[in-house]
C-alpha positions in Angstrom: 318.4 27.1 227.1 320.7 24.1 227.2 318.4 22.1 224.9 318.4 25.0 222.4 322.1 24.5 221.5 322.5 23.9 217.8 319.0 25.1 217.0 317.9 28.4 215.5 314.7 30.3 214.8 313.8 33.4 212.8 312.7 35.4 215.9 313.6 34.8 219.6 312.1 36.5 222.7 314.1 36.2 225.9 312.2 37.1 229.0 311.8 36.2 232.7 315.6 36.0 233.2 316.7 34.2 236.3 317.8 36.5 239.1 321.0 34.6 239.9 322.9 31.4 239.3 322.4 27.9 240.7 323.2 28.9 244.3 326.4 26.8 244.6 328.2 29.7 246.1 326.9 28.7 249.5 324.8 31.6 250.9 322.1 29.2 252.0 324.0 25.9 252.0 325.6 24.2 255.0 328.3 22.5 252.8 330.1 23.8 249.8 332.9 22.3 247.8 335.3 23.1 244.9 336.2 20.0 243.0 339.3 21.3 241.3 341.1 21.9 244.6 339.3 19.0 246.3 338.4 21.3 249.1 335.2 21.5 251.2 333.9 24.0 253.7 331.1 23.8 256.3 328.7 26.3 257.8 328.5 25.1 261.4 325.3 27.1 262.1 326.7 28.6 265.3 325.6 32.2 265.6 328.4 34.7 266.1 326.2 37.7 267.0 323.0 38.4 268.8 320.9 38.9 265.6 322.0 35.6 264.1 323.3 37.4 261.0 326.8 35.7 261.1 327.5 32.0 261.6 330.7 30.1 262.3 332.2 28.6 259.1 335.4 26.6 258.5 338.5 28.4 257.1 338.1 27.5 253.4 334.5 28.9 253.2 335.4 32.4 251.8 337.8 31.1 249.2 335.4 28.4 247.9 332.4 30.7 248.0 334.3 33.3 245.9 335.4 30.6 243.3 331.8 29.2 243.1 330.4 32.7 242.5 332.9 33.2 239.7 331.9 29.8 238.2 328.2 30.6 238.4 328.8 34.0 236.7 330.8 32.3 233.9 328.0 29.7 233.4 325.4 32.4 233.2 327.4 34.2 230.5 327.7 30.9 228.5 323.9 30.3 228.8 323.1 33.9 227.8 325.4 33.6 224.8 323.5 30.5 223.7 320.2 32.2 224.2 321.0 35.5 222.3 322.7 33.7 219.4 319.7 31.5 218.5 317.8 34.1 216.3 318.3 34.5 212.6 316.5 37.8 212.2 315.5 39.4 215.4 316.0 39.2 219.2 313.6 40.8 221.7 314.8 41.1 225.4 312.7 42.1 228.4 314.5 43.5 231.4 313.3 45.5 234.3 315.2 48.6 235.6 316.2 46.6 238.7 318.2 44.2 236.4 320.3 46.8 234.8 323.3 46.5 237.2 325.2 43.8 238.9 326.1 40.2 237.9 322.5 39.0 237.3 321.5 37.8 233.8 319.7 41.1 233.2 322.8 43.1 234.4 325.1 41.1 232.1 322.9 41.6 229.1 322.3 45.3 229.8 326.0 46.1 230.2 326.8 44.3 226.9 323.9 46.2 225.1 325.2 49.5 226.3 328.7 48.6 224.9 327.1 47.6 221.6 325.1 50.8 221.4 328.2 52.9 221.9 329.8 51.3 219.0 326.7 51.2 216.7 323.8 53.3 217.9 321.5 51.7 215.3 322.2 48.1 216.3 319.2 47.9 218.6 316.1 49.8 219.7 315.3 50.3 223.4 311.7 51.0 224.4 310.2 51.8 227.8 307.0 49.7 228.4 304.2 50.7 230.6 302.6 48.1 232.9 299.1 47.3 231.9 296.6 46.0 234.4 293.5 45.7 232.4 290.8 43.3 233.5 289.7 40.6 232.8 293.5 39.9 232.3 296.2 40.8 234.7 299.9 39.9 234.9 301.2 37.7 237.7 304.2 38.8 239.6 307.3 37.2 238.0 305.3 35.7 235.2 304.6 36.4 231.5 301.5 34.3 231.5 298.0 35.8 231.0 295.7 35.6 234.0 292.0 35.0 233.2 290.2 36.4 236.3 287.2 34.0 236.7 285.7 32.3 239.7 283.8 29.1 239.2 280.2 29.0 240.4 280.8 25.4 241.4 282.1 25.2 244.9 283.5 21.7 244.3 287.0 21.1 243.0 287.2 21.7 239.3 289.4 18.7 238.7 289.6 15.4 240.6 293.0 14.9 242.2 294.8 12.5 239.9 298.5 12.9 239.8 299.1 10.4 237.0 296.8 9.2 234.2 295.6 5.6 234.0 298.3 3.3 232.7 301.0 5.9 233.3 304.5 4.8 232.6 307.7 6.7 233.4 309.3 6.2 230.0 306.1 7.0 228.1 305.7 10.2 230.1 309.3 11.2 229.2 308.7 10.5 225.5 305.6 12.6 225.7 307.5 15.5 227.2 310.1 15.2 224.5 307.5 15.2 221.7 305.9 18.3 223.2 309.3 20.0 223.2 309.8 19.1 219.6 306.3 20.3 218.5 307.0 23.6 220.3 310.1 24.2 218.1 309.5 22.4 214.8 308.8 24.3 211.6 305.2 23.6 210.9 305.5 24.6 207.2 308.1 21.8 206.5 308.6 19.5 209.5 310.6 16.9 207.6 313.1 19.4 206.4 313.4 20.7 210.0 314.2 17.2 211.3 316.8 16.8 208.5 318.4 20.1 209.4 318.5 19.4 213.1 318.8 15.6 213.1 322.4 15.4 214.3 321.9 17.5 217.5 318.5 15.9 218.2 320.0 12.4 218.0 322.6 13.4 220.5 319.9 14.8 222.8 317.4 11.9 222.6 319.7 9.0 221.8 317.9 5.7 221.1 314.5 7.4 221.6 315.1 9.8 218.6 313.3 7.7 215.9 310.2 7.2 218.1 310.1 10.9 219.0 310.5 11.8 215.3 307.7 9.5 214.2 305.3 10.7 216.9 306.0 14.3 216.1 305.5 13.8 212.3 302.2 12.0 212.8 300.6 15.3 213.6 301.2 16.5 210.1 300.2 13.2 208.5 296.9 12.6 210.3 293.4 13.3 208.9 292.4 16.0 211.4 289.0 17.8 211.6 290.9 21.1 211.2 293.7 22.3 208.9 296.9 23.5 210.5 298.1 24.9 207.2 295.0 27.0 206.7 294.8 28.2 210.3 296.7 31.0 212.0 298.9 29.7 214.8 298.3 32.0 217.8 300.7 30.1 220.1 302.4 26.9 220.9 302.5 26.0 224.6 300.2 29.0 225.3 300.5 29.9 229.0 297.8 31.5 231.1 296.7 31.6 234.7 293.1 31.2 235.8 291.7 31.9 239.3 289.3 29.2 240.3 287.4 28.4 243.5 290.4 26.1 244.3 292.9 29.0 243.9 295.3 30.2 241.2 296.3 27.7 238.6 298.8 28.0 235.7 297.9 26.1 232.6 299.4 25.5 229.1 297.7 24.8 225.8 299.8 22.7 223.4 298.5 24.4 220.3 296.1 27.3 219.9 294.8 28.0 216.4 292.5 30.5 214.8 290.4 29.5 211.8 288.1 32.3 210.5 286.3 33.6 213.6 286.8 30.5 215.6 289.6 29.2 218.0 290.8 25.7 218.1 292.5 24.2 221.3 294.7 21.2 220.5 296.1 18.9 223.2 298.7 16.3 222.1 298.7 12.9 223.7 301.1 10.0 223.2 299.1 7.3 225.0 299.1 3.6 223.9 295.5 2.4 223.6 296.1 -1.2 224.5 292.8 -2.4 223.1 290.8 0.6 224.4 288.7 2.9 222.3 289.4 6.5 221.6 286.5 7.5 223.9 287.8 5.4 226.7 291.3 6.9 226.6 289.9 10.4 226.1 287.6 10.1 229.2 290.5 10.7 231.6 291.4 14.0 229.9 288.0 15.4 228.8 287.0 17.2 231.9 290.2 19.3 232.0 290.2 19.9 228.3 286.7 21.3 228.4 287.9 23.7 231.1 290.7 24.8 228.7 288.1 25.4 226.0 285.9 27.6 228.3 289.0 29.5 229.5 290.2 30.3 226.0 286.7 31.3 224.8 286.4 33.7 227.7 290.0 35.2 227.3 289.6 35.9 223.5 285.8 36.4 223.4 285.5 33.9 220.5 283.7 30.6 220.0 286.2 27.7 220.6 286.5 24.1 219.9 288.9 21.6 221.4 290.5 18.3 220.3 292.6 15.6 221.8 295.1 14.4 219.3 296.6 10.9 220.0 299.8 10.9 218.1 300.8 7.3 218.7 297.5 5.9 217.5 297.1 8.6 214.7 293.5 9.4 215.8 291.7 12.2 217.5 288.8 12.9 219.8 286.5 15.9 220.0 286.7 17.5 223.5 283.8 19.9 223.3 283.1 23.5 222.3 282.2 26.8 223.8 280.0 29.5 222.2 281.1 33.1 222.1 280.6 34.5 225.7 278.2 37.4 226.1 
């Protein structure tokens, strides 16, 4: 939400609200402080009752905890204001009945909605939603991601344990994350105009890396790709789903999911530097996981699926495989 400041979209969906603030108020901390008064308090951890519910704390603890709770509540309100003022045309909010009261984000939003409805009954529409547990897809508790219920016949680990790709570099990884964030928000119909409109805030956010991030992001729209983004229907950017494998439950994201005629296209952005290697050599470290994404998507949607690795820095691509329509 912080990074959305200064940006805007036609439609915004706000879901999975945090249950509380940052936790600075001290319920689980041993030390809390309040900088303005330059005070600190300590939870000494000495139990004051047989059940261990109450512990001995220094005198400033109640005062500092109260101030920190007020500060957390104010910060939540500021963040919620940023979130709900990003849309140009429509805003969709999801809140469970448990969130309708109190100082949680859901409670704050709900109380403000009620006040708005009293002034203007037609300002918004409230709908009750029934929970849907329909296999082969279920909802994970506390998550909006789709779960694909599927167990691999292969008892071995699906993916080798490799925390970082070959030639991984900290700055390169950070640039890659920033490019992914841009491509999640950018206007695909006119990316240059989007950068021109949001350039000031993006320069403040990314500093000296802005030009590099902009160039890598725009390369997606200038490359000679084996599919047309303009002629395809964009199903989702950063499409989330959860799959149950022989190794357990795993949450995954697909950078770009397209539909062209009766076929799906899975696109994975990469910002690797080749350093004399071929596209095939660089793609080799990603291909196994990408092929699993392709199989997952084909199974979830019941459509034939192709996948591509798009190397933005080198302005080239690699074919990651395909999956026929499942029976």
